[in-house]
CSV table of C-alpha atoms and ligand atoms in Angstrom, one decimal:
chain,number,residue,atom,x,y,z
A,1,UNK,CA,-26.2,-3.8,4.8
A,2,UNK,CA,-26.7,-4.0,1.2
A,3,UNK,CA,-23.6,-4.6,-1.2
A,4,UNK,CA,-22.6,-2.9,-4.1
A,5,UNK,CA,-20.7,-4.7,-6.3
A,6,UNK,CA,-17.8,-2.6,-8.3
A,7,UNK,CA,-15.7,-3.5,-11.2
A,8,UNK,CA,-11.9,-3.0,-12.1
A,9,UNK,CA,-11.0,-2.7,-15.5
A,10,UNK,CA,-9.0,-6.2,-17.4
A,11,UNK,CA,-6.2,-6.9,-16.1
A,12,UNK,CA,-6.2,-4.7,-13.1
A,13,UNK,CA,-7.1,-8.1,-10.9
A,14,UNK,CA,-3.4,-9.1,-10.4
A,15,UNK,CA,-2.0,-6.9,-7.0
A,16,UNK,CA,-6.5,-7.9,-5.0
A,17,UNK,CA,-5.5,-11.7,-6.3
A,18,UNK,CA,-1.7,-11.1,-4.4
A,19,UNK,CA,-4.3,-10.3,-1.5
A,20,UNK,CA,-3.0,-6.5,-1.3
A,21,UNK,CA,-5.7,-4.8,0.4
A,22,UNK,CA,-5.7,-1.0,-1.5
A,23,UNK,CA,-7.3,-1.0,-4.8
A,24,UNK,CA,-6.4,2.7,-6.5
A,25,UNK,CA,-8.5,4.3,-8.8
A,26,UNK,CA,-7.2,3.7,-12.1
A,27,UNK,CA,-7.7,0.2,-11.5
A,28,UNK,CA,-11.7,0.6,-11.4
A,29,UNK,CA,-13.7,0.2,-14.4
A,30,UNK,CA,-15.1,4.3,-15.8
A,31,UNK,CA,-19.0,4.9,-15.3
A,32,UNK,CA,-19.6,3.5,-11.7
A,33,UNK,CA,-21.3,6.6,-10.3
A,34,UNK,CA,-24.0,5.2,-7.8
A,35,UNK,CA,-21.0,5.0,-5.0
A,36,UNK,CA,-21.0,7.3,-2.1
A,37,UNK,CA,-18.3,7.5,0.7
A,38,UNK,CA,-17.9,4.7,2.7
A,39,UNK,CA,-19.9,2.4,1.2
A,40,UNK,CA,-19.5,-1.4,1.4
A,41,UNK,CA,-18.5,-2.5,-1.8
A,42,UNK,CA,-18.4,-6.5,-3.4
A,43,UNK,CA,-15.1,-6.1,-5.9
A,44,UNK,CA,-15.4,-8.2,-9.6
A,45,UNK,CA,-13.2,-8.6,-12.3
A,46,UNK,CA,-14.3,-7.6,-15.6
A,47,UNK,CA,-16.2,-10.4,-15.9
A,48,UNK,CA,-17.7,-10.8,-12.8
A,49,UNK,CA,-15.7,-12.8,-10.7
A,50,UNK,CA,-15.4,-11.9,-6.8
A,51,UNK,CA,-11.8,-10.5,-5.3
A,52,UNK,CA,-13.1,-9.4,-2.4
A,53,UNK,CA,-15.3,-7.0,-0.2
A,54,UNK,CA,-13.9,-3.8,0.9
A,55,UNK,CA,-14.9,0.1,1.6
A,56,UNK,CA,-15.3,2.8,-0.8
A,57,UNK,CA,-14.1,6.5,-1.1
A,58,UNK,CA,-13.6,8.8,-3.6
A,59,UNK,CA,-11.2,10.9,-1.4
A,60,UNK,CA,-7.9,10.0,-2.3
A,61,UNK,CA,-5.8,7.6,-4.2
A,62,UNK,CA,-6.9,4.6,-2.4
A,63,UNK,CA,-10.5,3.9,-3.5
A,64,UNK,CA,-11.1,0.5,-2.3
A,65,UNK,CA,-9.6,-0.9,1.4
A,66,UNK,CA,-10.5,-4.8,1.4
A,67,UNK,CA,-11.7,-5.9,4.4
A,68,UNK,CA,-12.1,-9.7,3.2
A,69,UNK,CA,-11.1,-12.2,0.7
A,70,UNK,CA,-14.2,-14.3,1.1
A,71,UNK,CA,-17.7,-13.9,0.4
A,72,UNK,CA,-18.8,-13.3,3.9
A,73,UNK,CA,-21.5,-11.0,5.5
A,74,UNK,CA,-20.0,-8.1,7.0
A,75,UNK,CA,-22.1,-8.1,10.0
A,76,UNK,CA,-20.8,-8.5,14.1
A,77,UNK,CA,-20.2,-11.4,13.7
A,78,UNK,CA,-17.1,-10.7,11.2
A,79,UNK,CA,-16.1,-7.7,13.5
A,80,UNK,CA,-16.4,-9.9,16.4
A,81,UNK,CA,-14.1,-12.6,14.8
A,82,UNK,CA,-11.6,-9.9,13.7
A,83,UNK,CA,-11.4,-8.4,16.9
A,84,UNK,CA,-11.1,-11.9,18.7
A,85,UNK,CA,-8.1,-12.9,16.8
A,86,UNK,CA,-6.4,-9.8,16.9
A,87,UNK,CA,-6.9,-9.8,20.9
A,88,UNK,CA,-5.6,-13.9,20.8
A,89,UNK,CA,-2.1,-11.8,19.0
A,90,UNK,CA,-1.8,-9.9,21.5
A,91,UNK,CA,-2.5,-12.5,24.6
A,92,UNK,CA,0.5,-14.6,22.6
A,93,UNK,CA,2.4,-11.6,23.0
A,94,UNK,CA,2.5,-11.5,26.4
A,95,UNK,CA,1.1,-7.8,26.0
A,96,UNK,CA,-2.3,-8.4,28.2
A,97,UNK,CA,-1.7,-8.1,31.6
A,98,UNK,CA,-1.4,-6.3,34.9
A,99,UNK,CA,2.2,-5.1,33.9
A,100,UNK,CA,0.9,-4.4,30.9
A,101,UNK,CA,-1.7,-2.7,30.2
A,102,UNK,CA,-0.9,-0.5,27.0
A,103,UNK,CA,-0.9,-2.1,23.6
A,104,UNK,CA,-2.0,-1.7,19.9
A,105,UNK,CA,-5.1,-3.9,19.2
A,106,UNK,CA,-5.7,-2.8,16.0
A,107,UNK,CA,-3.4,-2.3,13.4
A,108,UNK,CA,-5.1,-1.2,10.1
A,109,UNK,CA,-4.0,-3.9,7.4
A,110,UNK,CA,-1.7,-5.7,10.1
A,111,UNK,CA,-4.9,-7.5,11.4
A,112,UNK,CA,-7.1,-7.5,8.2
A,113,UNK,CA,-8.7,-4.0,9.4
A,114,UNK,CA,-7.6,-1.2,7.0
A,115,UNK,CA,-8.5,2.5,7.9
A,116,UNK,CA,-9.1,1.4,11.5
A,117,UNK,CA,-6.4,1.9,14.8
A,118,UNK,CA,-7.6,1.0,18.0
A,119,UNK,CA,-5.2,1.6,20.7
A,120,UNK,CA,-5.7,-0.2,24.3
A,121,UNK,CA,-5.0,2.3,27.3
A,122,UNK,CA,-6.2,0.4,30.9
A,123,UNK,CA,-9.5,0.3,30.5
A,124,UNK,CA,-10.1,2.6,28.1
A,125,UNK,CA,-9.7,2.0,23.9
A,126,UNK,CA,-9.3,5.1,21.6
A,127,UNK,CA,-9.9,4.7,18.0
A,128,UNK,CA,-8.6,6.2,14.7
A,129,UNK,CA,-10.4,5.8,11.4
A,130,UNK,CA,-8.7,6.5,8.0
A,131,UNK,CA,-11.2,6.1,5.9
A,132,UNK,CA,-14.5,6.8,5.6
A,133,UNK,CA,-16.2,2.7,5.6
A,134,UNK,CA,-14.8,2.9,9.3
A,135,UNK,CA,-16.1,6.1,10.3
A,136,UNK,CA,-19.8,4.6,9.4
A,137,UNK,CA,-19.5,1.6,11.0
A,138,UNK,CA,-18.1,2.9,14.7
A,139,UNK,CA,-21.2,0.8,16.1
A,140,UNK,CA,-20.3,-2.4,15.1
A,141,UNK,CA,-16.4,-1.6,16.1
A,142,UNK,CA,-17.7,-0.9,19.7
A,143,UNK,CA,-19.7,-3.8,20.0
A,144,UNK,CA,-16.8,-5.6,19.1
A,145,UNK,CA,-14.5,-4.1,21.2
A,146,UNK,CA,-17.0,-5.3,24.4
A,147,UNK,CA,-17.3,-8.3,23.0
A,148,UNK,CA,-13.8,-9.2,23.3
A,149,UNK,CA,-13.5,-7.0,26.7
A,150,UNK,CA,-16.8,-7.4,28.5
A,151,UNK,CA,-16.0,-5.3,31.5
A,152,UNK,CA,-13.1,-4.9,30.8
A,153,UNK,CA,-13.4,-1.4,28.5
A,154,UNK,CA,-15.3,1.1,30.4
A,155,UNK,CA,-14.7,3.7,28.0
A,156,UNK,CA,-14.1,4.1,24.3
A,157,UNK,CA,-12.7,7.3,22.5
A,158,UNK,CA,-13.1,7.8,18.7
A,159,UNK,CA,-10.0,10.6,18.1
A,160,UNK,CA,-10.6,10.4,13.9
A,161,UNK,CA,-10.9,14.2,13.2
A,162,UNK,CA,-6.9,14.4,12.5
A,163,UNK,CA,-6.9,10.6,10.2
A,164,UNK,CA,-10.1,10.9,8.6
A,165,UNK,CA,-10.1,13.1,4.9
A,166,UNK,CA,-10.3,16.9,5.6
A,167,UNK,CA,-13.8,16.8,4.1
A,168,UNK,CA,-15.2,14.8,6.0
A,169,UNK,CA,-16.2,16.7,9.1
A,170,UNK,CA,-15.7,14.6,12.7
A,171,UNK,CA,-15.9,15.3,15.9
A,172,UNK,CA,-13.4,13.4,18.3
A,173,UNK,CA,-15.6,11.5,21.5
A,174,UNK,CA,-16.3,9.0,23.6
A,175,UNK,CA,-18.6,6.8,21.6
A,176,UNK,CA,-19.0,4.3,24.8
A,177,UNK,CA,-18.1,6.6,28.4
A,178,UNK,CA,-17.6,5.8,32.0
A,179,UNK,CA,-16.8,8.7,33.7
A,180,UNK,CA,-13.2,9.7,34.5
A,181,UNK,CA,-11.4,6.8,32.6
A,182,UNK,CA,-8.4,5.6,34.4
A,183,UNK,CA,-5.5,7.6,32.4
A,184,UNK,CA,-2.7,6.1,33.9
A,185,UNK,CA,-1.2,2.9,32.2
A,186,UNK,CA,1.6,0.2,33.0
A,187,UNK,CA,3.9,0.0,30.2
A,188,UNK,CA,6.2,-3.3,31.4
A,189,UNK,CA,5.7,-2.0,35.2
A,190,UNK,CA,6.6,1.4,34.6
A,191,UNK,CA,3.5,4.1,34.7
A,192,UNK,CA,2.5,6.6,32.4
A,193,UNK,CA,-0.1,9.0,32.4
A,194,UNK,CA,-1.9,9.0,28.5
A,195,UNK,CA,-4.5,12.3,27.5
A,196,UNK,CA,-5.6,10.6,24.5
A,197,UNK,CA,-8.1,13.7,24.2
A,198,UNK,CA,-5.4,16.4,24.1
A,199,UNK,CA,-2.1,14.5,23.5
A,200,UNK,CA,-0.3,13.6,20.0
A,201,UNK,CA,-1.4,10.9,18.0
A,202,UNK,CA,-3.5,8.4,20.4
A,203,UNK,CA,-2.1,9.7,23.2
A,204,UNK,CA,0.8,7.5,23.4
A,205,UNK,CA,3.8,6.1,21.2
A,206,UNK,CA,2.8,2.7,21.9
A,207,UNK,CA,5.5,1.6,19.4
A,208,UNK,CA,8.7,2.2,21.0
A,209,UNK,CA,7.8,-0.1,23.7
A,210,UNK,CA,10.2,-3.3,22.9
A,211,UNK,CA,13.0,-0.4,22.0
A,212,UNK,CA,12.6,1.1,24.9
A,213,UNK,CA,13.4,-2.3,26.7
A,214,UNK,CA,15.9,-3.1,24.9
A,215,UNK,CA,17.8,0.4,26.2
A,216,UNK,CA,17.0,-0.4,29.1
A,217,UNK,CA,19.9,-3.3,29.0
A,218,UNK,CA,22.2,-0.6,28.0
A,219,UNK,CA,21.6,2.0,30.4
A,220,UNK,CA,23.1,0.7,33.7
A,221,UNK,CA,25.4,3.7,35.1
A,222,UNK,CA,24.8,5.8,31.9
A,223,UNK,CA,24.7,9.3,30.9
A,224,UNK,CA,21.9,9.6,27.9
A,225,UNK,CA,20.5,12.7,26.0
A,226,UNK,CA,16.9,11.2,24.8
A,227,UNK,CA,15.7,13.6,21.7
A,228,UNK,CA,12.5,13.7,20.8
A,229,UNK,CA,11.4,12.6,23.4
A,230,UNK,CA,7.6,13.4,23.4
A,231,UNK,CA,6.4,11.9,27.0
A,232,UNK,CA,9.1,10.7,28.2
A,233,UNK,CA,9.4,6.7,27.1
A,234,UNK,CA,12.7,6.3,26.8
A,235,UNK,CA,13.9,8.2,29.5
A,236,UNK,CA,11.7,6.8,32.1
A,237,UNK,CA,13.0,2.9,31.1
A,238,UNK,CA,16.6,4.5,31.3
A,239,UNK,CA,16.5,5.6,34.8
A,240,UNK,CA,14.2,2.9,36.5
A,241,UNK,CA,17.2,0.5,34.7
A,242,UNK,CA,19.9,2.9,36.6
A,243,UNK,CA,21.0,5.5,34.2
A,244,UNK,CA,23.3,8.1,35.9
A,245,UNK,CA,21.8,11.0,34.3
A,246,UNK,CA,19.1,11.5,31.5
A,247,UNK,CA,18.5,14.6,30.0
A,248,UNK,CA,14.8,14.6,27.7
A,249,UNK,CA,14.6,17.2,25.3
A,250,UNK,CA,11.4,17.9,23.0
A,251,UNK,CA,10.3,21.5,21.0
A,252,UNK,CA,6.8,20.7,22.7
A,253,UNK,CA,6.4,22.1,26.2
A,254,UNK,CA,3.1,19.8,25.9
A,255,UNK,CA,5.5,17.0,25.5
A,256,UNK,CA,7.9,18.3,28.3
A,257,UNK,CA,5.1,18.3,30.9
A,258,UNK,CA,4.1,15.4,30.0
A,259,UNK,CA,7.6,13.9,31.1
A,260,UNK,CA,8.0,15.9,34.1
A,261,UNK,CA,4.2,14.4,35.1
A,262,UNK,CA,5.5,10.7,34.3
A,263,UNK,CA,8.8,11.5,35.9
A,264,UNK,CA,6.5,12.2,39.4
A,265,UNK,CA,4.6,8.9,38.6
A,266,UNK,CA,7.8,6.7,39.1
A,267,UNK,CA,8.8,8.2,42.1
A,268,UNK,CA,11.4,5.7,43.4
A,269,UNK,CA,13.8,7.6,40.8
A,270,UNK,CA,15.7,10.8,41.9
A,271,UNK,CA,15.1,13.8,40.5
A,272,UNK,CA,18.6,15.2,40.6
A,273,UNK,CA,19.3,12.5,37.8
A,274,UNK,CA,16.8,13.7,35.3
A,275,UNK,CA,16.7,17.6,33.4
A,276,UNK,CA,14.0,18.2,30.9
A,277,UNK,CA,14.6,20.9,27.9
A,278,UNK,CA,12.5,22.5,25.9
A,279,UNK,CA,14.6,22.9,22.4
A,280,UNK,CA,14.5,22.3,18.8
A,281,UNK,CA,16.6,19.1,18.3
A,282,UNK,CA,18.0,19.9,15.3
A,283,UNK,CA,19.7,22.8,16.4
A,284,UNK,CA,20.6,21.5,20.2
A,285,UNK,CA,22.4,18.7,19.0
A,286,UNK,CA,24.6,20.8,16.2
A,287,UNK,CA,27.1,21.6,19.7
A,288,UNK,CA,26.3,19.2,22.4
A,289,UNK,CA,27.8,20.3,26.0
A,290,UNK,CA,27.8,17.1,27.6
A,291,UNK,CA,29.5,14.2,27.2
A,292,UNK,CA,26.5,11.5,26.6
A,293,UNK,CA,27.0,7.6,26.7
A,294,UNK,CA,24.1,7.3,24.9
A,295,UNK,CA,22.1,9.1,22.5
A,296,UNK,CA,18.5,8.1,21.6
A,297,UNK,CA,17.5,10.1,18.3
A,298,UNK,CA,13.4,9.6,17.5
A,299,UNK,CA,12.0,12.4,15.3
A,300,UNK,CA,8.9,12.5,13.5
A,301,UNK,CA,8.6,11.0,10.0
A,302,UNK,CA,10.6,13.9,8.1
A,303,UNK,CA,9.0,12.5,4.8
A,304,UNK,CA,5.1,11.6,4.5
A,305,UNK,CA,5.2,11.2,0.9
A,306,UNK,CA,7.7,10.0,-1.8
A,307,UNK,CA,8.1,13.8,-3.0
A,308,UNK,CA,9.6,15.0,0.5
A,309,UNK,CA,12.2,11.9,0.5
A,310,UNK,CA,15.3,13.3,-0.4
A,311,UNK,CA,14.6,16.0,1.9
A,312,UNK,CA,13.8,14.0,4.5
A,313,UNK,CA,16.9,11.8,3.7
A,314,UNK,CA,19.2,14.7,4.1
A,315,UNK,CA,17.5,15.6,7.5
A,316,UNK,CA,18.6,12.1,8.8
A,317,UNK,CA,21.6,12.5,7.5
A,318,UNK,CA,22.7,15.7,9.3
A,319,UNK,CA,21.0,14.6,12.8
A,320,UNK,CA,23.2,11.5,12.7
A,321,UNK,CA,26.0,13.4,12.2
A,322,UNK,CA,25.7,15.8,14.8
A,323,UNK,CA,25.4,12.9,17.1
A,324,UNK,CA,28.1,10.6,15.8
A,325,UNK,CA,30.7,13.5,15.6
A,326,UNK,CA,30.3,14.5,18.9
A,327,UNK,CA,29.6,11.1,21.2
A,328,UNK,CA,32.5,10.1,23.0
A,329,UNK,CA,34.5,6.9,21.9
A,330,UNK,CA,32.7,3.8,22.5
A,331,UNK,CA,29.0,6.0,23.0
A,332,UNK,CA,25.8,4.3,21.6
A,333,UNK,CA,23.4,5.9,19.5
A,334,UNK,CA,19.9,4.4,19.4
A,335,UNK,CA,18.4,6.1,15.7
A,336,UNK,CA,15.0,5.5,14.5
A,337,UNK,CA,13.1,6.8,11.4
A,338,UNK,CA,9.6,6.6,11.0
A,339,UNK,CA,9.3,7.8,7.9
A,340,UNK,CA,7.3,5.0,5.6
A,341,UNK,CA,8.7,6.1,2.4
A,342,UNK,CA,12.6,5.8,3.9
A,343,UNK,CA,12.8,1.8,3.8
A,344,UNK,CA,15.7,0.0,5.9
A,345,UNK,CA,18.4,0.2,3.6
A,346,UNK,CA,17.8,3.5,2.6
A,347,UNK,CA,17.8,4.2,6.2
A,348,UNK,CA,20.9,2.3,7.5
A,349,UNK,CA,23.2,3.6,3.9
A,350,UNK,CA,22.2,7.5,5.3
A,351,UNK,CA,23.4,6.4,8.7
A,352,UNK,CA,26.3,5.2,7.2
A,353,UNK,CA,27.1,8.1,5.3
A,354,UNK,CA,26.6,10.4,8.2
A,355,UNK,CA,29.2,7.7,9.9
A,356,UNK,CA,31.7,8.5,6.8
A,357,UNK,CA,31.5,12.0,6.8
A,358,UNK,CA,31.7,12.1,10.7
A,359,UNK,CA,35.3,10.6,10.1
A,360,UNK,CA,34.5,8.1,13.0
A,361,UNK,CA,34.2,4.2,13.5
A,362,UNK,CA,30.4,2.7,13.6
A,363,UNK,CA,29.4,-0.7,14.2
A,364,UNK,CA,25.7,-1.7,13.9
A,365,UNK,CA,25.3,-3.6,17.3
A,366,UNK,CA,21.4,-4.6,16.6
A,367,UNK,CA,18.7,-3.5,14.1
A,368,UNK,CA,15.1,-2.6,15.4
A,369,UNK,CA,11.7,-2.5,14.3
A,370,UNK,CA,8.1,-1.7,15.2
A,371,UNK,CA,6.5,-4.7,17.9
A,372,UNK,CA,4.2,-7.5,17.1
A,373,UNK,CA,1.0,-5.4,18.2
A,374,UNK,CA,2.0,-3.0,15.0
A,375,UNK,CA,2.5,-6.5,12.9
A,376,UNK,CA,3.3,-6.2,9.1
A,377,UNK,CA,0.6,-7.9,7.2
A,378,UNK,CA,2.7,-9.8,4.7
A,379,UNK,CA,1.2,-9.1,1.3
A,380,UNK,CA,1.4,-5.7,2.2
A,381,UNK,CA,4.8,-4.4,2.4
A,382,UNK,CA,3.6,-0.6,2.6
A,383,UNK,CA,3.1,-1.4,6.7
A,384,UNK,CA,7.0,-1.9,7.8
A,385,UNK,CA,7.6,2.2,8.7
A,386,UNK,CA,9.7,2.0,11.9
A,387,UNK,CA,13.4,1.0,11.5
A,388,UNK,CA,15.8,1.6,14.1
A,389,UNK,CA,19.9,0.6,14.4
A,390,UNK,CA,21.8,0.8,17.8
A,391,UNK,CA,25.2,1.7,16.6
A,392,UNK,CA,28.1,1.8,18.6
A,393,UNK,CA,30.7,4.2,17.9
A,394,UNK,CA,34.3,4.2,18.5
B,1,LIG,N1,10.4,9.0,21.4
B,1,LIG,C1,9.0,9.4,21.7
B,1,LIG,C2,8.2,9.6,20.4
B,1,LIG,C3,8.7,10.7,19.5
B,1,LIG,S1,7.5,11.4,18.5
B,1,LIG,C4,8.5,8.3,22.6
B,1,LIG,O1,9.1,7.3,22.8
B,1,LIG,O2,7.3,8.5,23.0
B,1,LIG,C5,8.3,12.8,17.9
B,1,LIG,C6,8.5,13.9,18.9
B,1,LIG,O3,9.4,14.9,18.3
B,1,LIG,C7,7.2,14.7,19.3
B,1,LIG,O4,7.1,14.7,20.7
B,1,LIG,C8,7.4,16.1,18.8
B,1,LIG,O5,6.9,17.1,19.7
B,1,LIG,C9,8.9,16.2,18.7
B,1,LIG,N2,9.5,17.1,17.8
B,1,LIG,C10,9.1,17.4,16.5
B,1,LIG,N3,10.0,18.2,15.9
B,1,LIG,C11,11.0,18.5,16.9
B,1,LIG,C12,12.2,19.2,16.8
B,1,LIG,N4,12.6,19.9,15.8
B,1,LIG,N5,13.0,19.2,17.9
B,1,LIG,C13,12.6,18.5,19.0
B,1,LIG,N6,11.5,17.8,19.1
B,1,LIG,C14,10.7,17.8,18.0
């Protein structure tokens, strides 16, 4: 593949040389017109010196997303080698296995890869691009993907149409198909069934996996209200770890069946423990009728840009609220936000206010975050988004 090279004005050089992978467009040099989408682009200084190789688009902010710091061929054997080491991750992560069988192996600018997800279900991968570079080279991400797998993938789903720029026009897909994938997955022992091709996102939140562990130490005996609960993580952790009652409430009856379907899966729970509701959180938990123990709260990202923070701030604000006012004394509260533009401490100071205003006593017992298959690639800050606190409340 032949590479272009493009130019950023002087002095636009300093965030590529901190290796920050997004080059915007007021840092390129005016007049470079021979780009089209998705192109592989060699990045110079004004005077010519390389910063790095990345993928071009015109479609946003973001022009550039650098795939390398080196002057290397992109060809499969680069994907290969990306693809190796993020795999090697997630071996060291104890992920890979027959307990295990759900993970995150790609993780845009987390493994060196931004604009690309590639989600690991069983046998099967499904793939997100956000950007266009991605999209164009789906070959050479399949080939790496069996490279790695062998065997191992029998099929691979590109779901891109909701990531990719609205005008682009894609078609979700298997790009690599054995027939009837195996949709059911092991997620630390427990099963889940995954419709990557209908359900939200990949299919799966893959993220809350170590959170949802971590409740399970709490939920011995307990009574626990799981909000938001899309399909069911949470709730299905909480009663194989011998909750006394969970109750899973989501606004999507998608979402709902989904639980109810997992709920069958793990059949050695009762079902006289477990009630699904189909409600709009906000408003459920404004006058809760149950005493809960616990109270898992996991709602969308309220803000997706910086403009919709304070809103989004104020949203957190009353949902933590609700469900610090009314848990009884000594209840836990497990509160996430996903939100990228609401950082920790903006995050744990609303929580505290909602504490303050709720008139009752909160101790932060432990402070979560996404799992090493999401990692945070160090240069770039931008890819911490999920933040969680276990507060106890007295
Ligand atoms: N906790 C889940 C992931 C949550 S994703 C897990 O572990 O898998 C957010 C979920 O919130 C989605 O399932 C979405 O359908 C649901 N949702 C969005 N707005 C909602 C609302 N107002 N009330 C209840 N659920 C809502």
């Amino acid at each position: 593949m032949s590479v272009k090279s493009i130019f950023l004005k002087p002095g636009k050089e300093k965030s590529i040389e901190r290796f920050h992978p997004w080059i915007f467009s007021g840092a390129l040099m005016k007049g470079q017109d021979d780009l089209s989408n998705g192109d592989l682009v060699c990045v110079k200084n004004a005077s010519g010196k390389f910063l790095g190789i990345g993928h071009y688009q015109d479609l946003g902010s973001i022009s550039v997303r650098i795939i390398s710091f080196i002057d290397e061929p992109i060809d499969q054997g680069f994907w290969n080698r990306k693809f190796e080491n993020a795999y090697q991750v997630r071996e060291n992560l104890n992920l890979v296995h027959v307990n295990n069988n759900v993970y995150r192996l790609i993780h845009g600018e987390g493994d060196g890869l931004p604009g690309l997800i590639v989600d690991i279900y069983n046998d099967s991968a499904v793939l997100q691009c956000h950007s266009v570079g991605m999209l164009q080279n789906l070959d050479y991400i399949k080939n790496a993907i069996l490279h790695v797998y062998g065997k191992g993938i029998k099929a691979i789903y590109n779901k891109s149409s909701d990531t990719i720029s609205r005008e682009i026009e894609v078609e979700d897909g298997y790009i690599h198909h054995a027939k009837d994938p195996e949709k059911i997955v092991f997620e630390y022992g427990h099963k889940f069934s995954v419709d990557w091709e209908t359900g939200q996102k990949t299919g799966y939140f893959i993220d809350q996996r170590e959170n949802r562990r971590i409740l399970a130490k709490y939920a011995s005996g307990k009574k626990i209200l799981n909000t938001f609960c899309y399909s069911g993580g949470f709730s299905i952790f909480a009663l194989e770890a011998g909750a006394k009652l969970v109750h899973s409430l989501d606004s999507s009856k998608k979402a709902i069946d989904l639980v109810n379907q997992n709920m069958v899966l793990n059949s050695r729970m009762h079902s006289d423990k477990h009630k699904s509701i189909v409600a709009d959180a906000m408003d459920f938990m404004k006058n809760l009728e149950e005493e809960y123990d616990i109270i898992i709260l996991d709602p969308p990202a309220f803000a997706k840009h910086k403009k919709s923070r304070h809103k989004a701030i104020q949203g957190y604000k009353r949902l933590n609220y609700n469900a610090i006012k009314q848990i009884k004394p000594g209840g836990i509260i497990f509160t996430f936000s996903c939100s990228q533009v609401v950082d920790k401490q903006m995050f744990t100071k609303t929580v505290i206010a909602a504490g303050i205003e709720a008139k009752r006593s909160v101790r932060i017992l432990e402070q979560l975050h996404q799992p090493g298959d999401h990692p945070v690639n160090a240069y770039h800050p931008e890819g911490e988004y999920l933040k969680g606190l276990i507060i106890q409340v007295d």
